[in-house]
Amino acid sequence: MSSEEKMGNTSYVLTIHTSDVRKAGTNATIKMQLVGENGQTEIHEMDTVGYNDFEQNDTDDYKIRNNFSLGVLTELRVYNDGSGSAPDWHLGYVLVREDVPGGEENYAATFNYNDWTGTERWITIYPS
């Protein structure tokens, strides 16, 4: 990848689905990091101010900006800090799409998990 291709501002839209199982939602702080063939993003806290994120059977969208395109996505790292009154979280999947100029989105990768994330630890999910 040329230095010109690495420059600029690339955005990724993460569609995060909390499973539809009893007590699947969480009040914990959730952080994510995307990893691709060209590098990785900074760690981002997934939070919408004034909104109750990650409720049972909800699908929430978040945007991550990066200074360069990650290329082919190879990993998604997820952290649940274990805070709040209901820290456990049953993550269904994360769909990641790269924004492109003109308002379109390119398909990038789906990261299926369908399990409890655990608390106070990082998990790594690979694309399906």
Coordinates of C-alpha atoms in Angstrom, one line a residue:
M1 CA 0.0 0.0 0.0
S2 CA 1.4 3.4 -1.0
S3 CA 1.6 6.2 1.6
E4 CA -1.0 8.1 -0.4
E5 CA -3.4 5.2 -0.1
K6 CA -2.8 5.1 3.7
M7 CA -3.6 8.8 4.1
G8 CA -7.1 10.1 4.4
N9 CA -10.0 9.3 6.7
T10 CA -11.7 5.9 6.4
S11 CA -14.9 5.2 8.4
Y12 CA -16.3 1.9 9.4
V13 CA -19.9 1.2 10.4
L14 CA -20.3 -1.5 13.0
T15 CA -23.7 -3.1 13.3
I16 CA -23.7 -4.9 16.6
H17 CA -26.4 -7.4 17.5
T18 CA -27.1 -8.4 21.0
S19 CA -28.6 -11.9 21.1
D20 CA -32.2 -12.8 21.9
V21 CA -31.5 -14.9 25.0
R22 CA -32.6 -14.2 28.6
K23 CA -30.5 -11.4 30.2
A24 CA -28.4 -11.0 27.0
G25 CA -28.1 -7.2 27.4
T26 CA -25.4 -5.4 29.3
N27 CA -24.9 -2.1 31.1
A28 CA -21.1 -2.6 31.0
T29 CA -18.7 -0.4 29.0
I30 CA -17.9 -2.2 25.7
K31 CA -14.8 -1.4 23.7
M32 CA -13.8 -2.6 20.2
Q33 CA -10.8 -2.5 18.0
L34 CA -10.7 -3.6 14.3
V35 CA -7.6 -5.3 12.9
G36 CA -6.9 -5.6 9.2
E37 CA -4.0 -6.5 6.8
N38 CA -2.8 -2.9 6.9
G39 CA -2.9 -2.3 10.7
Q40 CA -5.5 -1.6 13.4
T41 CA -7.7 1.1 14.7
E42 CA -7.4 2.7 18.1
I43 CA -9.6 1.2 20.8
H44 CA -13.1 2.7 20.7
E45 CA -15.8 2.8 23.4
M46 CA -19.1 1.8 21.8
D47 CA -21.6 4.2 23.4
T48 CA -24.4 6.4 22.2
V49 CA -25.0 9.3 24.6
G50 CA -28.5 9.2 26.1
Y51 CA -29.3 5.8 24.7
N52 CA -29.3 2.4 26.5
D53 CA -26.9 0.4 24.3
F54 CA -26.7 -3.4 24.0
E55 CA -30.2 -4.4 25.1
Q56 CA -31.5 -7.9 24.5
N57 CA -32.3 -8.5 20.8
D58 CA -31.3 -5.0 19.8
T59 CA -29.1 -4.0 16.8
D60 CA -27.1 -0.9 17.3
D61 CA -24.9 1.0 14.7
Y62 CA -21.6 2.8 15.6
K63 CA -19.0 4.5 13.4
I64 CA -15.3 4.2 13.8
R65 CA -13.0 6.6 12.0
N66 CA -9.4 5.6 11.1
N67 CA -6.5 7.5 9.4
F68 CA -6.2 4.7 6.7
S69 CA -8.0 1.8 5.2
L70 CA -7.4 -1.4 7.1
G71 CA -7.8 -3.5 3.9
V72 CA -9.1 -7.0 4.5
L73 CA -10.4 -7.3 8.1
T74 CA -8.7 -10.1 10.0
E75 CA -9.9 -9.7 13.6
L76 CA -12.4 -7.9 15.8
R77 CA -11.3 -7.4 19.5
V78 CA -14.0 -6.9 22.1
Y79 CA -13.7 -5.8 25.7
N80 CA -16.4 -5.9 28.4
D81 CA -15.2 -4.0 31.5
G82 CA -17.7 -5.8 33.8
S83 CA -19.2 -2.5 35.1
G84 CA -22.8 -1.7 35.8
S85 CA -25.6 -3.7 37.4
A86 CA -25.9 -6.2 34.6
P87 CA -22.3 -6.7 33.2
D88 CA -22.8 -10.0 31.3
W89 CA -23.3 -9.6 27.6
H90 CA -24.4 -12.2 25.0
L91 CA -23.0 -10.9 21.7
G92 CA -24.7 -12.2 18.6
Y93 CA -22.6 -10.8 15.7
V94 CA -20.9 -7.7 14.4
L95 CA -21.3 -6.7 10.8
V96 CA -18.6 -4.2 9.6
R97 CA -18.9 -2.1 6.5
E98 CA -16.4 0.4 5.2
D99 CA -17.9 3.8 4.2
V100 CA -16.9 5.0 0.7
P101 CA -17.3 8.4 -0.8
G102 CA -20.8 9.1 -2.2
G103 CA -22.6 7.7 0.8
E104 CA -22.3 4.1 -0.2
E105 CA -21.0 1.4 2.1
N106 CA -18.9 -1.6 1.0
Y107 CA -19.3 -4.9 2.7
A108 CA -16.3 -5.7 4.7
A109 CA -16.8 -8.6 7.2
T110 CA -19.2 -10.4 9.5
F111 CA -17.9 -11.5 12.9
N112 CA -20.3 -14.1 14.4
Y113 CA -19.9 -14.9 18.1
N114 CA -23.3 -16.1 19.6
D115 CA -21.9 -16.5 23.2
W116 CA -21.3 -14.6 26.4
T117 CA -18.3 -12.3 26.2
G118 CA -17.2 -12.7 29.8
T119 CA -16.1 -9.7 31.8
E120 CA -12.9 -7.8 32.4
R121 CA -11.1 -9.5 29.4
W122 CA -10.5 -9.1 25.7
I123 CA -11.9 -11.6 23.2
T124 CA -10.8 -11.9 19.6
I125 CA -13.4 -12.8 16.9
Y126 CA -12.4 -13.8 13.4
P127 CA -14.5 -13.1 10.3
S128 CA -17.0 -15.8 9.2

